[in-house]
Coordinates of C-alpha atoms (C1' of nucleotides) in Angstrom, one line a residue:
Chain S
X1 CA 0.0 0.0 0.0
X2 CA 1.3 3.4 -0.9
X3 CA 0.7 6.4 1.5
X4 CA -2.6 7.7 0.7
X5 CA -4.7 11.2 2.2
X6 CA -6.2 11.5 6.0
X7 CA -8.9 9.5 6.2
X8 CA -11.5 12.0 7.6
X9 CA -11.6 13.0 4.2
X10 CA -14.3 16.1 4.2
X11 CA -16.2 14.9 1.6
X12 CA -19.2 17.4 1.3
X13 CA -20.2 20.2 -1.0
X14 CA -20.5 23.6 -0.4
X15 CA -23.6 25.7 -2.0
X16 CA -24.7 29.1 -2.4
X17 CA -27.7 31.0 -3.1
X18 CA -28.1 34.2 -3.8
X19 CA -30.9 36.2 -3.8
X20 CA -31.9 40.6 -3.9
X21 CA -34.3 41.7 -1.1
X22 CA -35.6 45.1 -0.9
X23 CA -34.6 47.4 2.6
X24 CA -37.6 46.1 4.4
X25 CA -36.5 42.2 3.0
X26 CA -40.2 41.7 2.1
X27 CA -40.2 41.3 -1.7
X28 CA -37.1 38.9 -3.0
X29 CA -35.8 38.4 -6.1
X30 CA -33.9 35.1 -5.9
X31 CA -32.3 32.8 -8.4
X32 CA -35.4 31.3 -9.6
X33 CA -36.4 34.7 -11.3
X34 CA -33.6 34.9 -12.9
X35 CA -34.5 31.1 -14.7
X36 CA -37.4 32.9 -15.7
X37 CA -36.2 36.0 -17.1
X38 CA -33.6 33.8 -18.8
X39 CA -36.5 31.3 -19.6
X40 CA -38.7 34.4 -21.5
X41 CA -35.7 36.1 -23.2
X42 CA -35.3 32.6 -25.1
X43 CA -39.1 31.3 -25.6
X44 CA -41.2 34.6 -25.8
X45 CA -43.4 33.5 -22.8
X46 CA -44.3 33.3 -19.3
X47 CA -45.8 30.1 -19.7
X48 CA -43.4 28.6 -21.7
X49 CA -40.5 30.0 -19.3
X50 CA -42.5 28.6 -16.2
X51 CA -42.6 25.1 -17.7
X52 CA -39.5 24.9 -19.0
X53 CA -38.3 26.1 -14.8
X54 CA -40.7 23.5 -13.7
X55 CA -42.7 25.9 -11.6
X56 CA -46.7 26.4 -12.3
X57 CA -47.2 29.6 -14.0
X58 CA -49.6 31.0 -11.0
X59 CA -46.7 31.4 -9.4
X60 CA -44.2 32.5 -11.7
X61 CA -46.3 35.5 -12.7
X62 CA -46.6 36.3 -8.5
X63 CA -43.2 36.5 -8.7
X64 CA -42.3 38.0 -11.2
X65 CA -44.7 40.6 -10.4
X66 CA -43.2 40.8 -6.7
X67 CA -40.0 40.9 -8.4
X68 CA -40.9 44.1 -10.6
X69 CA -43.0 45.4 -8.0
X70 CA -39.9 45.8 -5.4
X71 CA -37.7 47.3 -8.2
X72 CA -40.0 49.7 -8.8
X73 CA -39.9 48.9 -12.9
X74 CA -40.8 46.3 -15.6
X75 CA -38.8 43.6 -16.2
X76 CA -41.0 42.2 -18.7
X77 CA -43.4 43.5 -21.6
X78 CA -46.3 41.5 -21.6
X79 CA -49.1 41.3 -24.7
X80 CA -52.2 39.6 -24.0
X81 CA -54.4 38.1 -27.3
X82 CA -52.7 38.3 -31.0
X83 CA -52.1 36.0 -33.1
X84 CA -50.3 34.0 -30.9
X85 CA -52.5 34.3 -27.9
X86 CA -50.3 36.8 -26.5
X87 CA -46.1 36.7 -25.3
X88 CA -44.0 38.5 -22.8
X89 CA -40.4 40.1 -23.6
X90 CA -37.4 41.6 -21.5
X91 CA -37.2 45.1 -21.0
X92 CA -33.9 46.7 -21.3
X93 CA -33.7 47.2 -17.9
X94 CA -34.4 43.2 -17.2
X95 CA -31.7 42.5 -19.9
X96 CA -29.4 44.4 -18.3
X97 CA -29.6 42.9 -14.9
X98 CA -29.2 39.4 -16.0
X99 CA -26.1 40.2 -18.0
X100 CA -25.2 41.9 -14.6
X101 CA -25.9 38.7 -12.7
X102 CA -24.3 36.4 -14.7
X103 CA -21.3 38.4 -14.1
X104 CA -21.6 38.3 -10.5
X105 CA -22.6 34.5 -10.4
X106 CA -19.5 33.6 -12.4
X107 CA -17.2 36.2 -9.7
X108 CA -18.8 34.4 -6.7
X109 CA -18.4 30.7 -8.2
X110 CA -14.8 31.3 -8.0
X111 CA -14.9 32.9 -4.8
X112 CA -16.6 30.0 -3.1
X113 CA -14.5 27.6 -5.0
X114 CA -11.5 29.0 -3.7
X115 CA -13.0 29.3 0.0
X116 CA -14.0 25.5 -0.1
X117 CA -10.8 24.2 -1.0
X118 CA -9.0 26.2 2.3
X119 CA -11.9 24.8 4.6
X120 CA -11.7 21.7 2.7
X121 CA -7.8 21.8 3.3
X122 CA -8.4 23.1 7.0
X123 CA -10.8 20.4 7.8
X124 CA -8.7 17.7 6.5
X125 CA -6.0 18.7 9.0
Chain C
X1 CA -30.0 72.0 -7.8
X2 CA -26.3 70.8 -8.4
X3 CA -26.0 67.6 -10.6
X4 CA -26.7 64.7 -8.7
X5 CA -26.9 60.9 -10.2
X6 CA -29.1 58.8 -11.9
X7 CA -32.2 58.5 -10.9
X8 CA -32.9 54.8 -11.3
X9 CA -31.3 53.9 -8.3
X10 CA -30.2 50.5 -7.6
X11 CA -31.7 50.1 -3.9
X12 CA -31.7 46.8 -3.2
X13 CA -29.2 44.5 -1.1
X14 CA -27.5 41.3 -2.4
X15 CA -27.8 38.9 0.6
X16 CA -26.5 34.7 0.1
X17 CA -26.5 31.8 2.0
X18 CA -24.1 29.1 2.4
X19 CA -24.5 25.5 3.0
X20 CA -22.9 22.0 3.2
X21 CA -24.4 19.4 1.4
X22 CA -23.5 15.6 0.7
X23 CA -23.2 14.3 -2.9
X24 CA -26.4 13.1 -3.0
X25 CA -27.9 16.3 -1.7
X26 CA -29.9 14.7 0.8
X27 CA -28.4 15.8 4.2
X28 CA -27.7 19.5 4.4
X29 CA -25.2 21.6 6.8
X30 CA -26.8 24.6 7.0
X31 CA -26.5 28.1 8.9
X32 CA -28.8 27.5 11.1
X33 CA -26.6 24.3 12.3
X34 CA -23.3 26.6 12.3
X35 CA -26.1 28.7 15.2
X36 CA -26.8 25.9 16.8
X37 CA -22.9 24.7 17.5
X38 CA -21.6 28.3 18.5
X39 CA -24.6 28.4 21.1
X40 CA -23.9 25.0 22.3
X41 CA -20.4 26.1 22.7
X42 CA -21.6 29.2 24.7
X43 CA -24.5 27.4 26.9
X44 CA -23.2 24.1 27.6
X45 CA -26.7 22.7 26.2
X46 CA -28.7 22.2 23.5
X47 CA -31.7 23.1 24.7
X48 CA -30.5 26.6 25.6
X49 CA -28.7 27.1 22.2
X50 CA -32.7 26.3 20.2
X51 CA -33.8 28.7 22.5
X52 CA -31.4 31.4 21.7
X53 CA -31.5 30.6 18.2
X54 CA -35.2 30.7 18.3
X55 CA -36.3 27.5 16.9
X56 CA -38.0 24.4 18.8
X57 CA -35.9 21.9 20.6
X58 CA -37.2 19.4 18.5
X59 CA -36.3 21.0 15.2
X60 CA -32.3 21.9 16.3
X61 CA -32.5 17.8 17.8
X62 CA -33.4 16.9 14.1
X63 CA -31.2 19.3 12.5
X64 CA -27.8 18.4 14.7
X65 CA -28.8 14.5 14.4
X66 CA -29.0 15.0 10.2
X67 CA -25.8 17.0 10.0
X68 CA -23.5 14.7 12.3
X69 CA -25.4 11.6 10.3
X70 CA -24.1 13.4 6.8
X71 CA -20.6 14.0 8.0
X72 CA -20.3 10.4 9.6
X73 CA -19.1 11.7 13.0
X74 CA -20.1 13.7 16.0
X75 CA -20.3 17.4 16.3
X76 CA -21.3 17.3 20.1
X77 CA -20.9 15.0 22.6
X78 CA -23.7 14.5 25.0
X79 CA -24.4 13.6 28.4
X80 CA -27.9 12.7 29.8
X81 CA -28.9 13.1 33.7
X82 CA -26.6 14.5 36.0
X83 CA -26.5 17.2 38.2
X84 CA -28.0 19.8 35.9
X85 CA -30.1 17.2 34.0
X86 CA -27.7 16.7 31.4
X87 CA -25.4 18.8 29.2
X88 CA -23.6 19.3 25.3
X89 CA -20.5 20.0 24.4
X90 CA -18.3 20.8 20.8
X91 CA -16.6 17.6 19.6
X92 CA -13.1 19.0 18.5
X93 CA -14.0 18.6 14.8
X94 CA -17.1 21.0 15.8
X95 CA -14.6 23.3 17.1
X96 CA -12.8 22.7 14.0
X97 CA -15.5 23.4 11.7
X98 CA -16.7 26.3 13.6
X99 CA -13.5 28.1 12.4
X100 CA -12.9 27.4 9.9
X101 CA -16.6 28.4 8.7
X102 CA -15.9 31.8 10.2
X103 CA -13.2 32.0 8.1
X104 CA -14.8 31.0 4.8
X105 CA -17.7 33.5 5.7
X106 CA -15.5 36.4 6.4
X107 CA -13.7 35.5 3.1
X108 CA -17.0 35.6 1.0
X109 CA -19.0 38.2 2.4
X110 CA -15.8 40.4 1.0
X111 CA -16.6 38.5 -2.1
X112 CA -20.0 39.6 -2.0
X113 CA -19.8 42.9 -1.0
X114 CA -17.4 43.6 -3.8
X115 CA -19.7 41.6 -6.4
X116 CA -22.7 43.8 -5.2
X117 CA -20.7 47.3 -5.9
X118 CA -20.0 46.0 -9.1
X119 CA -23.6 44.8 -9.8
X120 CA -25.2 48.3 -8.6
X121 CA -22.9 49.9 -10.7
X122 CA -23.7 48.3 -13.9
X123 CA -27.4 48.9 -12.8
X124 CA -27.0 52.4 -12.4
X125 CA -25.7 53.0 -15.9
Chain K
dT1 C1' -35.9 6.8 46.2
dG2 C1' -38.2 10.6 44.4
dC3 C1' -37.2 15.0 41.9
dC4 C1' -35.0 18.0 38.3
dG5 C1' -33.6 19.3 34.0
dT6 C1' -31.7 17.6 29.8
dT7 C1' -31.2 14.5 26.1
dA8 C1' -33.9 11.5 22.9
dT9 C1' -37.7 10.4 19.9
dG10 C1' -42.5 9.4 18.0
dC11 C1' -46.6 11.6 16.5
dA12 C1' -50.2 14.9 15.8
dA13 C1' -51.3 19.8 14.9
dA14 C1' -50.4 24.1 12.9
dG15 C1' -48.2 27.2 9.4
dA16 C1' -46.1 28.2 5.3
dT17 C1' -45.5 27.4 0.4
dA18 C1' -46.6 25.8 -4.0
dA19 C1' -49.6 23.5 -7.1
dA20 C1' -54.1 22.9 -9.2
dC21 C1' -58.3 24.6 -10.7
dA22 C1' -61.4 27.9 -12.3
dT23 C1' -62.4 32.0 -14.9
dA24 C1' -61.9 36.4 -17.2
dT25 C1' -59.7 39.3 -20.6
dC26 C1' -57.4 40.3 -24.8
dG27 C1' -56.6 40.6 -30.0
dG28 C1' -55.2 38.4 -34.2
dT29 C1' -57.1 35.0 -37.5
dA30 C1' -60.1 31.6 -39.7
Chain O
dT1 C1' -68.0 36.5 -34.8
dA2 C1' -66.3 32.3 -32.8
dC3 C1' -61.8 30.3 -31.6
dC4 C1' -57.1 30.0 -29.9
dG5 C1' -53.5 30.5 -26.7
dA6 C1' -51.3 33.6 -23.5
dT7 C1' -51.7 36.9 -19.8
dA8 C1' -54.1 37.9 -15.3
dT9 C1' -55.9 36.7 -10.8
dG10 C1' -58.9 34.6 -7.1
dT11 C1' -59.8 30.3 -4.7
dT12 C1' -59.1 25.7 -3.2
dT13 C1' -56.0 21.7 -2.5
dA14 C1' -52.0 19.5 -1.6
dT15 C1' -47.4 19.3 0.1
dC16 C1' -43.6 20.4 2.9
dT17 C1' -41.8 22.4 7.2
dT18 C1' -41.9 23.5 11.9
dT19 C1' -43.9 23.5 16.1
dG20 C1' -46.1 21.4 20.0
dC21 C1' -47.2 17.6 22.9
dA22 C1' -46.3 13.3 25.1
dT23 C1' -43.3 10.1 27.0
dA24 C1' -39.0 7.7 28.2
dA25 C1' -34.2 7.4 29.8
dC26 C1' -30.6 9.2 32.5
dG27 C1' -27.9 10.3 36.6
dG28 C1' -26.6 13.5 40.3
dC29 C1' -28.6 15.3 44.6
dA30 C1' -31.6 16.2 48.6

DNA sequence: TGCCGTTATGCAAAGATAAACATATCGGTA
DNA sequence: TACCGATATGTTTATCTTTGCATAACGGCA
């Protein structure tokens, strides 16, 4: 047998979550909005963007409307009837904060990659 | 009036939680747990630490059991009976992990605080 | 040995959250 | 104008989480 690691090896995962929250922390706006926004920009829909997130459309309209309601601004453009029964787009303002957020996700994924490989090295001591 | 800045201001707050989680994501580690052990450390008892941390004995009992199941080895070692009924202490892993937890947090709420300056900054443009 | 306060644990009740269901509205198009 | 499919929203059901209650075991101490 060659010399191998501790044996306590730490063998967990650690996650994150992020999510926006208004002074008074009553209206959210957590990762699952952002599925959605990303979810309308590529289908055209609320319903389609709720299906594809798995989450029944009653409640991805609430919050998406808590969501715009706490930012104080659209995030969506929403048609009802037409030709296609009706769709939802991003605003500018909606596309701007997701390219924002994806910049930030990607900043924190390293952040909390390099902080779980000290605790990771700290509890293997 | 003087200039002043945009008007679309960017007033919310970036909050995140952290947890530990097995592969299979079954068993979690959460904050609530990282509570639970400091106030052990600080009361002697379990009992005393769900009452500080405001959540039902029962519920900090399950929580504890679930994370020292997931890692495979105790966070506290306890004592039933006795003089004052019985008592809970940090296993030296716990003491460990507490630690080194305080460090990861300290290390990522920089990370976040800097990720939401640049995130409010691109809003505000 | 009976009491105290804590750990330990099952089970029922209560609360919170999300899904399901039911309609209504809208505006192109057949 | 009737139909279609999506938005919009209230109401009811189901599910999931947490609390609360009950009860047992334990071991110093009066």
């Amino acid at each position: 047998m060659g010399k191998r690691g501790k044996s306590n090896r730490f063998n967990v995962f650690l996650n994150y979550k992020l999510w926006l929250s208004s002074m008074s922390g009553d209206g959210i706006i957590s990762e699952e909005v952002y599925t959605l926004l990303n979810g309308i920009r590529d289908k055209g829909s609320l319903k389609a963007a709720a299906e594809a997130a798995d989450i029944s459309y009653r409640k991805a309209w609430g919050d998406l409307k808590q969501a715009e309601s706490m930012l104080g601004y659209d995030l969506t453009e929403k048609t009802r009837g037409g030709k296609k029964g009706g769709h939802s787009e991003l605003t500018p303002a909606a596309k701007k904060l997701l390219e924002a957020y994806a910049a930030l996700q990607e900043k924190l994924d390293d952040a909390v990659e390099e902080a779980y490989l000290e605790l990771k090295k700290k509890m293997e001591n």
